CSV table of C-alpha atoms in Angstrom, one decimal:
chain,number,residue,atom,x,y,z
X,1,MET,CA,13.4,-13.0,28.0
X,2,THR,CA,15.2,-12.2,31.1
X,3,SER,CA,13.2,-11.6,34.3
X,4,THR,CA,13.8,-7.9,34.1
X,5,LEU,CA,12.7,-7.6,30.5
X,6,ALA,CA,9.7,-9.8,31.2
X,7,LEU,CA,8.6,-7.5,34.0
X,8,GLN,CA,9.1,-4.4,31.8
X,9,SER,CA,7.1,-6.0,29.0
X,10,LYS,CA,4.3,-6.9,31.5
X,11,ARG,CA,4.3,-3.3,32.9
X,12,ILE,CA,4.0,-1.7,29.5
X,13,THR,CA,1.2,-4.2,28.5
X,14,HIS,CA,-0.7,-3.3,31.6
X,15,ILE,CA,-0.3,0.5,30.9
X,16,VAL,CA,-1.7,-0.1,27.4
X,17,PHE,CA,-4.6,-2.1,28.8
X,18,ILE,CA,-5.6,0.6,31.4
X,19,ALA,CA,-5.4,3.4,28.8
X,20,LEU,CA,-7.4,1.4,26.2
X,21,LEU,CA,-10.1,0.6,28.7
X,22,LEU,CA,-10.5,4.3,29.5
X,23,ASP,CA,-10.6,5.0,25.8
X,24,ILE,CA,-13.2,2.4,25.0
X,25,LEU,CA,-15.4,3.5,27.9
X,26,SER,CA,-15.2,7.1,26.6
X,27,PHE,CA,-16.0,5.9,23.0
X,28,THR,CA,-19.0,3.7,24.0
X,29,ILE,CA,-20.7,6.3,26.2
X,30,ILE,CA,-22.3,7.9,23.2
X,31,LEU,CA,-23.7,4.7,21.6
X,32,PRO,CA,-27.0,4.5,23.4
X,33,LEU,CA,-27.4,8.2,23.1
X,34,LEU,CA,-27.2,8.5,19.3
X,35,PRO,CA,-30.9,8.1,18.4
X,36,ARG,CA,-32.1,10.3,21.2
X,37,SER,CA,-29.4,12.9,20.4
X,38,LEU,CA,-30.6,13.0,16.8
X,39,GLU,CA,-34.2,13.3,18.1
X,40,ALA,CA,-33.2,16.3,20.3
X,41,TYR,CA,-31.4,18.0,17.4
X,42,LYS,CA,-34.5,17.5,15.2
X,43,ALA,CA,-36.6,19.1,18.0
X,44,ARG,CA,-34.3,22.1,18.1
X,45,GLU,CA,-34.7,22.8,14.4
X,46,THR,CA,-37.0,25.6,13.4
X,47,HIS,CA,-37.4,24.6,9.7
X,48,ASP,CA,-37.1,21.6,7.4
X,49,LEU,CA,-34.3,22.9,5.1
X,50,THR,CA,-31.5,21.3,7.2
X,51,LEU,CA,-29.1,18.5,6.6
X,52,LEU,CA,-30.7,16.4,9.4
X,53,SER,CA,-34.2,16.8,7.9
X,54,SER,CA,-32.9,15.9,4.5
X,55,LEU,CA,-31.2,12.7,5.7
X,56,LEU,CA,-34.3,11.6,7.7
X,57,SER,CA,-36.5,12.3,4.7
X,58,ARG,CA,-34.5,10.0,2.5
X,59,ILE,CA,-34.3,7.3,5.1
X,60,SER,CA,-38.0,7.5,5.5
X,61,LEU,CA,-38.5,6.9,1.8
X,62,LEU,CA,-36.2,3.9,2.0
X,63,ARG,CA,-38.1,2.5,5.0
X,64,GLU,CA,-41.4,2.9,3.2
X,65,PHE,CA,-39.9,1.2,0.1
X,66,ILE,CA,-38.8,-1.8,2.2
X,67,GLN,CA,-42.2,-2.0,3.9
X,68,SER,CA,-43.9,-2.1,0.6
X,69,ARG,CA,-41.9,-5.1,-0.6
X,70,SER,CA,-41.7,-7.2,2.6
X,71,ALA,CA,-43.6,-8.2,5.6
X,72,SER,CA,-43.3,-5.1,7.8
X,73,SER,CA,-41.3,-5.7,10.9
X,74,ARG,CA,-42.4,-4.4,14.3
X,75,PHE,CA,-39.3,-2.2,14.3
X,76,LEU,CA,-40.0,-0.5,11.0
X,77,GLN,CA,-43.6,0.1,12.1
X,78,GLN,CA,-42.2,2.6,14.6
X,79,GLY,CA,-41.9,5.1,11.7
X,80,ALA,CA,-39.9,8.2,12.7
X,81,ARG,CA,-38.3,6.5,15.6
X,82,ALA,CA,-37.0,3.7,13.3
X,83,ASP,CA,-35.6,6.4,11.0
X,84,LEU,CA,-33.6,7.9,13.8
X,85,VAL,CA,-32.1,4.5,14.8
X,86,LEU,CA,-31.2,3.8,11.2
X,87,LEU,CA,-29.5,7.2,10.8
X,88,GLY,CA,-27.5,6.4,14.0
X,89,GLY,CA,-26.4,3.2,12.3
X,90,LEU,CA,-25.3,5.1,9.2
X,91,LEU,CA,-23.3,7.4,11.5
X,92,GLY,CA,-21.6,4.3,12.9
X,93,SER,CA,-20.8,3.1,9.3
X,94,LEU,CA,-19.4,6.5,8.5
X,95,TYR,CA,-17.1,6.2,11.6
X,96,SER,CA,-15.9,2.8,10.4
X,97,LEU,CA,-15.3,4.1,6.9
X,98,LEU,CA,-13.2,7.0,8.2
X,99,GLN,CA,-11.2,4.5,10.2
X,100,CYS,CA,-10.6,2.5,7.1
X,101,ILE,CA,-9.1,5.6,5.4
X,102,VAL,CA,-6.9,6.7,8.3
X,103,ALA,CA,-5.7,3.4,9.8
X,104,PRO,CA,-2.9,2.8,7.2
X,105,TRP,CA,-1.6,6.3,7.7
X,106,ILE,CA,-1.6,6.0,11.4
X,107,GLY,CA,0.4,2.7,11.2
X,108,ARG,CA,3.0,4.2,8.8
X,109,ALA,CA,3.4,7.3,11.0
X,110,ALA,CA,3.9,5.1,14.0
X,111,ASP,CA,6.7,3.2,12.2
X,112,ARG,CA,8.4,6.4,11.2
X,113,PHE,CA,7.9,8.8,14.2
X,114,GLY,CA,7.3,6.3,17.0
X,115,ARG,CA,4.2,4.8,18.8
X,116,ARG,CA,4.1,7.3,21.7
X,117,PRO,CA,4.0,10.6,19.8
X,118,VAL,CA,1.4,9.3,17.3
X,119,LEU,CA,-0.8,7.9,20.1
X,120,LEU,CA,-0.6,11.2,22.0
X,121,LEU,CA,-1.6,13.0,18.8
X,122,CYS,CA,-4.6,10.7,18.4
X,123,MET,CA,-5.5,11.5,22.0
X,124,LEU,CA,-5.5,15.3,21.1
X,125,GLY,CA,-7.9,14.5,18.3
X,126,ASN,CA,-10.2,12.5,20.6
X,127,ILE,CA,-10.2,15.4,23.1
X,128,LEU,CA,-11.0,17.9,20.3
X,129,TRP,CA,-14.0,16.0,19.0
X,130,THR,CA,-15.4,15.5,22.5
X,131,VAL,CA,-15.1,19.2,23.3
X,132,ILE,CA,-16.9,20.0,20.0
X,133,TRP,CA,-19.6,17.4,21.0
X,134,LEU,CA,-20.0,19.1,24.4
X,135,TYR,CA,-20.9,22.4,22.7
X,136,ALA,CA,-22.5,21.0,19.5
X,137,HIS,CA,-25.8,22.9,19.4
X,138,SER,CA,-26.7,21.7,15.9
X,139,PHE,CA,-26.6,18.4,14.0
X,140,GLU,CA,-24.1,19.8,11.5
X,141,LEU,CA,-21.6,20.6,14.3
X,142,PHE,CA,-22.2,17.2,15.9
X,143,LEU,CA,-21.6,15.5,12.5
X,144,GLY,CA,-18.3,17.4,12.2
X,145,ALA,CA,-17.3,16.2,15.6
X,146,ARG,CA,-18.0,12.6,14.6
X,147,VAL,CA,-15.8,13.0,11.5
X,148,ILE,CA,-12.9,14.2,13.6
X,149,ALA,CA,-13.5,11.2,16.0
X,150,GLY,CA,-13.3,8.8,13.1
X,151,LEU,CA,-10.1,10.3,11.8
X,152,SER,CA,-8.5,10.5,15.3
X,153,GLU,CA,-9.2,7.0,16.7
X,154,GLY,CA,-5.9,5.2,16.4
X,155,ASN,CA,-5.8,3.9,20.0
X,156,VAL,CA,-6.8,0.3,19.2
X,157,GLN,CA,-4.4,-0.4,16.4
X,158,LEU,CA,-1.5,1.4,18.2
X,159,SER,CA,-2.3,-0.6,21.4
X,160,ASN,CA,-1.9,-3.8,19.3
X,161,THR,CA,1.3,-2.5,17.8
X,162,ILE,CA,2.8,-1.6,21.2
X,163,ILE,CA,2.0,-5.0,22.6
X,164,ALA,CA,3.6,-6.6,19.5
X,165,ASP,CA,6.7,-4.5,20.2
X,166,VAL,CA,7.1,-5.7,23.8
X,167,THR,CA,6.1,-9.4,23.6
X,168,ASP,CA,7.8,-12.3,22.0
X,169,PRO,CA,6.0,-14.9,19.8
X,170,ALA,CA,5.3,-17.2,22.7
X,171,THR,CA,3.4,-14.5,24.7
X,172,ARG,CA,2.0,-12.4,21.9
X,173,SER,CA,-1.6,-13.7,21.9
X,174,ARG,CA,-1.8,-13.4,25.7
X,175,GLY,CA,-0.9,-9.7,25.4
X,176,MET,CA,-3.3,-9.2,22.5
X,177,ALA,CA,-6.1,-10.8,24.5
X,178,LEU,CA,-5.9,-7.9,26.9
X,179,VAL,CA,-7.1,-5.6,24.0
X,180,GLY,CA,-10.1,-7.9,23.6
X,181,ILE,CA,-10.8,-7.8,27.3
X,182,ALA,CA,-10.7,-4.0,27.3
X,183,PHE,CA,-13.2,-4.1,24.4
X,184,ALA,CA,-15.5,-6.5,26.1
X,185,VAL,CA,-15.5,-4.6,29.4
X,186,GLY,CA,-15.8,-1.2,27.7
X,187,PHE,CA,-18.7,-2.3,25.4
X,188,THR,CA,-20.5,-3.8,28.4
X,189,VAL,CA,-20.1,-1.0,30.9
X,190,GLY,CA,-19.7,2.1,28.7
X,191,PRO,CA,-23.3,2.2,27.3
X,192,SER,CA,-24.7,1.8,30.8
X,193,ILE,CA,-22.7,4.8,31.9
X,194,GLY,CA,-24.0,6.8,28.9
X,195,ALA,CA,-27.6,5.8,29.8
X,196,TYR,CA,-27.1,7.0,33.3
X,197,PHE,CA,-25.6,10.4,32.4
X,198,SER,CA,-28.4,10.9,29.8
X,199,GLN,CA,-30.7,11.3,32.8
X,200,LEU,CA,-28.6,14.3,34.1
X,201,PRO,CA,-29.4,17.1,31.5
X,202,LEU,CA,-26.8,19.8,31.1
X,203,GLU,CA,-28.4,21.9,28.4
X,204,SER,CA,-28.4,25.7,28.0
X,205,THR,CA,-31.7,27.4,27.7
X,206,GLN,CA,-30.1,30.6,26.4
X,207,SER,CA,-30.0,31.6,22.7
X,208,ARG,CA,-27.8,29.6,20.4
X,209,ASN,CA,-24.1,30.5,20.5
X,210,ILE,CA,-20.8,28.8,20.6
X,211,PHE,CA,-21.3,28.1,24.4
X,212,THR,CA,-24.7,26.3,24.0
X,213,TYR,CA,-24.5,22.8,25.3
X,214,ALA,CA,-25.3,19.7,23.2
X,215,PRO,CA,-28.1,17.3,24.1
X,216,PHE,CA,-26.9,15.0,26.9
X,217,ALA,CA,-23.8,17.2,27.5
X,218,ALA,CA,-23.2,15.6,30.9
X,219,ALA,CA,-22.3,12.4,29.1
X,220,ALA,CA,-19.9,14.3,26.8
X,221,LEU,CA,-18.4,16.0,29.8
X,222,PHE,CA,-17.7,12.7,31.6
X,223,SER,CA,-16.3,11.3,28.3
X,224,LEU,CA,-14.0,14.3,28.1
X,225,VAL,CA,-12.8,13.7,31.7
X,226,LEU,CA,-11.9,10.1,30.9
X,227,LEU,CA,-9.9,11.2,27.8
X,228,LEU,CA,-8.0,13.8,29.8
X,229,VAL,CA,-7.1,11.2,32.4
X,230,GLU,CA,-6.1,8.7,29.8
X,231,THR,CA,-3.9,11.3,28.0
X,232,LEU,CA,-2.1,12.3,31.2
X,233,PHE,CA,-1.6,8.7,32.1
X,234,LEU,CA,-0.1,7.9,28.8
X,235,PHE,CA,2.1,11.0,28.8
X,236,VAL,CA,3.5,10.1,32.2
X,237,ARG,CA,3.7,6.3,32.1
X,238,LEU,CA,4.1,5.1,28.5
X,239,PRO,CA,7.6,4.8,27.1
X,240,GLU,CA,8.5,4.6,23.4
X,241,THR,CA,8.5,1.0,22.1
X,242,LEU,CA,9.4,1.4,18.4
X,243,ASN,CA,12.9,0.0,18.9
X,244,TYR,CA,12.1,-2.0,22.0
X,245,LYS,CA,13.3,-5.4,20.8
X,246,ARG,CA,16.6,-4.0,19.4
X,247,ASN,CA,17.4,-2.0,22.5
X,248,SER,CA,16.5,-4.9,24.8
X,249,SER,CA,18.6,-7.2,22.7
X,250,GLU,CA,21.7,-4.9,22.8
X,251,THR,CA,21.3,-4.3,26.6
X,252,SER,CA,20.8,-8.0,27.5
X,253,ALA,CA,23.6,-9.3,25.2
X,254,GLY,CA,26.2,-7.0,26.8
X,255,GLY,CA,28.0,-6.6,23.5
X,256,ASP,CA,27.7,-6.8,19.7
X,257,SER,CA,27.4,-10.5,19.3
X,258,GLY,CA,23.7,-10.8,19.9
X,259,THR,CA,23.0,-7.8,17.8
X,260,GLU,CA,25.1,-9.2,15.0
X,261,ASP,CA,23.1,-12.5,15.1
X,262,VAL,CA,19.9,-10.6,14.9
X,263,ALA,CA,21.0,-8.5,12.0
X,264,THR,CA,22.5,-11.5,10.1
X,265,GLY,CA,19.3,-13.5,10.7
X,266,SER,CA,17.2,-10.6,9.4
X,267,ARG,CA,19.3,-10.4,6.2
X,268,ASP,CA,19.3,-14.1,5.7
X,269,SER,CA,15.6,-14.6,6.2
X,270,ALA,CA,14.0,-11.3,5.0
X,271,GLN,CA,14.5,-11.7,1.2
X,272,PRO,CA,13.4,-15.4,0.8
X,273,ASN,CA,10.3,-14.8,2.9
X,274,ALA,CA,9.3,-11.3,1.6
X,275,GLN,CA,6.9,-12.5,-1.1
X,276,SER,CA,5.3,-15.1,1.1
X,277,SER,CA,4.9,-12.6,3.9
X,278,LYS,CA,3.1,-10.2,1.6
X,279,GLN,CA,0.9,-12.9,0.3
X,280,LEU,CA,0.0,-14.0,3.8
X,281,GLN,CA,-0.7,-10.4,4.8
X,282,ARG,CA,-3.1,-10.0,1.8
X,283,ARG,CA,-4.9,-13.2,2.7
X,284,LEU,CA,-5.3,-12.1,6.3
X,285,ASN,CA,-6.6,-8.7,5.3
X,286,LEU,CA,-9.1,-10.3,2.9
X,287,LEU,CA,-10.2,-12.7,5.6
X,288,HIS,CA,-10.6,-9.8,8.1
X,289,PHE,CA,-12.8,-7.9,5.7
X,290,THR,CA,-15.1,-10.8,4.8
X,291,TYR,CA,-15.4,-12.0,8.3
X,292,LEU,CA,-16.3,-8.6,9.8
X,293,PHE,CA,-18.6,-8.0,6.8
X,294,PHE,CA,-20.9,-10.8,7.9
X,295,PHE,CA,-20.2,-10.7,11.7
X,296,SER,CA,-20.9,-7.0,12.1
X,297,GLY,CA,-24.0,-7.2,9.9
X,298,MET,CA,-25.5,-10.1,11.9
X,299,GLU,CA,-24.5,-8.4,15.2
X,300,TYR,CA,-26.2,-5.1,14.1
X,301,THR,CA,-29.5,-6.8,13.2
X,302,LEU,CA,-29.7,-8.7,16.5
X,303,THR,CA,-31.5,-5.9,18.3
X,304,PHE,CA,-34.0,-5.8,15.4
X,305,LEU,CA,-34.6,-9.6,15.8
X,306,THR,CA,-35.2,-9.4,19.5
X,307,HIS,CA,-37.6,-6.5,19.0
X,308,ASP,CA,-39.5,-8.1,16.1
X,309,LYS,CA,-39.7,-11.7,17.2
X,310,PHE,CA,-39.6,-11.6,21.0
X,311,ALA,CA,-40.8,-8.0,21.8
X,312,PHE,CA,-37.8,-7.5,24.0
X,313,SER,CA,-37.7,-4.3,26.0
X,314,ASN,CA,-34.7,-2.1,26.2
X,315,GLY,CA,-33.8,-3.7,29.5
X,316,GLN,CA,-34.0,-7.2,28.1
X,317,GLN,CA,-31.9,-6.2,25.1
X,318,GLY,CA,-29.4,-4.7,27.5
X,319,ARG,CA,-29.2,-8.0,29.4
X,320,LEU,CA,-28.6,-10.0,26.3
X,321,LEU,CA,-25.8,-7.7,25.1
X,322,GLY,CA,-24.4,-7.6,28.6
X,323,PHE,CA,-24.3,-11.4,28.7
X,324,ILE,CA,-22.3,-11.5,25.5
X,325,GLY,CA,-19.9,-8.9,26.8
X,326,ILE,CA,-19.4,-10.5,30.2
X,327,LEU,CA,-19.0,-14.0,28.7
X,328,SER,CA,-16.5,-12.7,26.2
X,329,THR,CA,-14.4,-11.1,28.9
X,330,LEU,CA,-14.4,-14.3,31.0
X,331,LEU,CA,-13.4,-16.4,28.0
X,332,GLN,CA,-10.5,-14.2,27.1
X,333,GLY,CA,-9.2,-14.0,30.6
X,334,ILE,CA,-9.7,-17.7,31.5
X,335,TRP,CA,-9.4,-19.5,28.2
X,336,VAL,CA,-7.7,-17.5,25.4
X,337,ARG,CA,-4.9,-16.1,27.5
X,338,ARG,CA,-4.1,-19.5,29.2
X,339,HIS,CA,-4.3,-21.7,26.1
X,340,ARG,CA,-0.9,-23.4,25.7
X,341,GLY,CA,1.0,-24.0,22.5
X,342,LYS,CA,3.2,-22.3,19.9
X,343,SER,CA,1.7,-18.8,19.5
X,344,ALA,CA,1.1,-18.8,15.7
X,345,HIS,CA,-0.5,-22.2,15.6
X,346,LYS,CA,-2.5,-21.5,18.8
X,347,ASP,CA,-3.8,-18.3,17.2
X,348,LYS,CA,-5.0,-20.1,14.1
X,349,ASP,CA,-6.6,-22.8,16.2
X,350,MET,CA,-8.4,-20.2,18.2
X,351,VAL,CA,-9.6,-18.3,15.1
X,352,VAL,CA,-11.1,-21.5,13.7
X,353,LYS,CA,-12.9,-22.3,16.9
X,354,GLY,CA,-14.3,-18.8,17.1
X,355,MET,CA,-15.6,-18.9,13.6
X,356,LEU,CA,-17.2,-22.3,14.0
X,357,ALA,CA,-18.8,-21.1,17.2
X,358,CYS,CA,-20.1,-18.0,15.4
X,359,SER,CA,-21.5,-20.1,12.6
X,360,ALA,CA,-23.2,-22.4,15.0
X,361,GLY,CA,-24.6,-19.4,17.0
X,362,LEU,CA,-26.0,-17.8,13.9
X,363,LEU,CA,-27.6,-21.1,13.0
X,364,CYS,CA,-29.3,-21.3,16.4
X,365,ILE,CA,-30.6,-17.7,16.0
X,366,ALA,CA,-31.9,-18.6,12.5
X,367,TYR,CA,-34.0,-21.5,13.9
X,368,CYS,CA,-35.1,-19.6,17.0
X,369,THR,CA,-37.3,-17.5,14.7
X,370,ALA,CA,-39.2,-20.7,13.7
X,371,VAL,CA,-40.0,-21.7,17.3
X,372,LYS,CA,-43.7,-20.9,17.8
X,373,SER,CA,-43.7,-21.1,21.5
X,374,GLY,CA,-41.6,-18.0,21.8
X,375,SER,CA,-38.8,-19.8,23.6
X,376,THR,CA,-35.6,-17.9,23.7
X,377,LEU,CA,-33.3,-20.8,24.5
X,378,LEU,CA,-31.9,-20.9,20.9
X,379,LEU,CA,-31.4,-17.1,21.0
X,380,TRP,CA,-29.3,-17.4,24.2
X,381,MET,CA,-27.3,-20.3,22.6
X,382,GLY,CA,-26.7,-18.0,19.7
X,383,ALA,CA,-25.5,-15.3,22.1
X,384,VAL,CA,-22.9,-17.8,23.4
X,385,GLY,CA,-21.6,-18.2,19.8
X,386,PHE,CA,-21.3,-14.5,19.5
X,387,ALA,CA,-19.3,-14.3,22.8
X,388,VAL,CA,-16.9,-17.0,21.7
X,389,ALA,CA,-16.3,-15.3,18.4
X,390,SER,CA,-15.8,-11.9,20.1
X,391,ALA,CA,-13.3,-13.5,22.4
X,392,THR,CA,-11.1,-15.2,19.8
X,393,VAL,CA,-11.3,-14.3,16.2
X,394,VAL,CA,-10.2,-10.6,15.7
X,395,ASN,CA,-7.7,-10.7,18.6
X,396,CYS,CA,-6.0,-13.8,17.4
X,397,LEU,CA,-5.9,-12.6,13.8
X,398,ASN,CA,-4.2,-9.4,15.0
X,399,SER,CA,-1.6,-11.6,16.8
X,400,MET,CA,-1.1,-13.6,13.5
X,401,VAL,CA,-0.5,-10.4,11.5
X,402,SER,CA,2.0,-9.2,14.1
X,403,LEU,CA,3.9,-12.5,13.9
X,404,ILE,CA,4.5,-12.3,10.1
X,405,ASN,CA,7.7,-10.5,10.8
X,406,ASP,CA,9.2,-7.7,12.9
X,407,VAL,CA,9.4,-5.1,10.1
X,408,GLU,CA,6.9,-2.3,9.8
X,409,THR,CA,4.5,-3.7,12.4
X,410,GLY,CA,2.5,-0.5,12.5
X,411,LYS,CA,2.0,-0.5,8.8
X,412,ARG,CA,0.9,-4.1,8.7
X,413,LEU,CA,-1.5,-3.8,11.6
X,414,GLY,CA,-2.8,-0.5,10.1
X,415,ASP,CA,-3.6,-2.1,6.8
X,416,PHE,CA,-5.2,-5.1,8.6
X,417,ARG,CA,-7.4,-2.8,10.6
X,418,SER,CA,-8.3,-0.8,7.5
X,419,ALA,CA,-9.5,-3.9,5.7
X,420,GLY,CA,-11.7,-4.9,8.7
X,421,GLN,CA,-13.2,-1.5,9.0
X,422,ILE,CA,-14.4,-1.6,5.4
X,423,GLY,CA,-16.2,-4.8,6.2
X,424,ARG,CA,-17.6,-3.2,9.4
X,425,SER,CA,-18.9,-0.2,7.5
X,426,MET,CA,-20.6,-2.3,4.7
X,427,GLY,CA,-21.8,-5.3,6.7
X,428,PRO,CA,-24.8,-3.7,8.5
X,429,LEU,CA,-26.1,-2.2,5.2
X,430,PHE,CA,-26.0,-5.7,3.6
X,431,ALA,CA,-27.5,-7.5,6.6
X,432,CYS,CA,-30.3,-5.0,7.1
X,433,SER,CA,-31.3,-5.3,3.4
X,434,VAL,CA,-31.4,-9.1,3.6
X,435,TYR,CA,-33.2,-9.1,6.9
X,436,TRP,CA,-36.0,-6.8,5.8
X,437,LEU,CA,-36.4,-8.0,2.2
X,438,LEU,CA,-35.9,-11.7,2.6
X,439,GLY,CA,-36.7,-12.4,6.3
X,440,SER,CA,-34.7,-12.8,9.5
X,441,ARG,CA,-34.4,-16.6,9.2
X,442,PHE,CA,-32.8,-16.4,5.7
X,443,CYS,CA,-30.5,-13.6,6.9
X,444,TYR,CA,-29.0,-15.6,9.7
X,445,LEU,CA,-28.8,-18.8,7.6
X,446,VAL,CA,-26.8,-16.8,5.0
X,447,GLY,CA,-24.6,-15.4,7.8
X,448,SER,CA,-24.0,-18.9,9.3
X,449,ALA,CA,-23.1,-20.4,5.9
X,450,ALA,CA,-20.8,-17.5,5.0
X,451,VAL,CA,-18.8,-17.7,8.3
X,452,PHE,CA,-18.6,-21.5,8.0
X,453,ALA,CA,-17.2,-21.1,4.4
X,454,ILE,CA,-14.8,-18.5,5.6
X,455,SER,CA,-13.5,-20.8,8.3
X,456,LEU,CA,-12.9,-23.6,5.7
X,457,LEU,CA,-11.0,-21.2,3.4
X,458,PHE,CA,-9.0,-20.0,6.4
X,459,ILE,CA,-8.0,-23.5,7.3
X,460,ALA,CA,-7.0,-24.4,3.7
X,461,PHE,CA,-5.3,-21.2,2.4
X,462,VAL,CA,-4.0,-19.2,5.4
X,463,PRO,CA,-0.9,-20.9,7.1
X,464,ALA,CA,0.2,-19.9,10.5
X,465,PRO,CA,3.1,-17.4,10.4
X,466,THR,CA,6.5,-18.9,10.8
X,467,VAL,CA,8.8,-17.4,13.5
X,468,SER,CA,11.8,-16.1,11.7
X,469,SER,CA,15.4,-16.9,12.6
X,470,SER,CA,16.0,-13.3,13.6
X,471,ARG,CA,13.5,-13.6,16.4
X,472,ILE,CA,14.9,-17.0,17.5
X,473,SER,CA,18.4,-15.4,17.7
X,474,THR,CA,16.9,-12.5,19.7
X,475,LYS,CA,15.3,-14.8,22.2
X,476,LYS,CA,18.5,-16.8,22.6
X,477,SER,CA,20.6,-13.6,23.1
X,478,GLN,CA,18.2,-12.5,25.8
């Protein structure tokens, strides 16, 4: 790239990072409030013939069934409180399931109509659901808002798509790492912001009507402000990047020769590699599903483990999760983005290291449950494994998917995200079942073995994408 194009690419990447950080902060504010919001909605109800009461009743029956067939955990002994936490988890799975449905459509729309208009449309959906949340006086209205949220959240995949548009194969993973940094910072800081605003009640004491505030509406209001700022920022600063490489190539070449090379290279290389590209995409999608199935499940049960085995307080759990988030941020900024080598092979190397660290971390957590002294050393070692995996695996897999070719990047990244969201929606259900029916140690041993097996299959059957001749011609013309 020329220095001008490199500066432009860097500027767009930073715009995407800032906007995504605001988006994730807004998204994570609600996470610590879900169980208490459900509790507040339950307290507002005047009879038991409601959707919330029906759901809690069925979850209570499931909890009692689990308790009758296994050693009851300290968490499940909380009764109604545990039911609220589990329902909050189910709402999280519903969100992931909706993302699985909508992600391919968002990717295809971005390829057809452009990244910028589709992203701004997603922002309008995010603003709409947050406004409904602000005035959601009942659980049914709140649930409807969460459905809109799940169908509107396209910011993450579109951020990856835009970064893929403006970076070349050599700098792709460095740009993608910024998405991971935004995630790590957002998931570390956002819940703390939500907990703070939950102490500032903004609830109406008047009779129920459309203007009655939701529980913890101050948090919803702050989340809305973040989304409005993000939308205005994107509208003013973000350019369209759908044809960024082609436009940059034509501009820098100063004629038709560079463009002709690119077009010729595309025609020469597209057909022979079409089948292998589709096969590689399918393998990466399957890998994403299986990995997140186990990783998200183990991650979800971690708070149960610290509560059951170590009697962690909310503050101690917050410090453990904060440690994972901060370490993940540092690793992405210091290690992942500065790792040298050809992008595709570097990405595969990083994915393998992240999976092996995850497997080792889960093994440490499995054996920390057998330590009678109550030492948490192995637990914190396991947290390091979680942090390394969070810093490397998904971000580098996204980079690998984007490097398959330069055609329909939005579609490919949308399908890839969809596969991962299926795993993220199903994983916690599987992990919780194993955790409570077969024990925590067995649960984490299964997770460790599964992630290790996935890493071996990845090494054996998923090659690093090959940079096509069209992209080599583009780089030379620039």
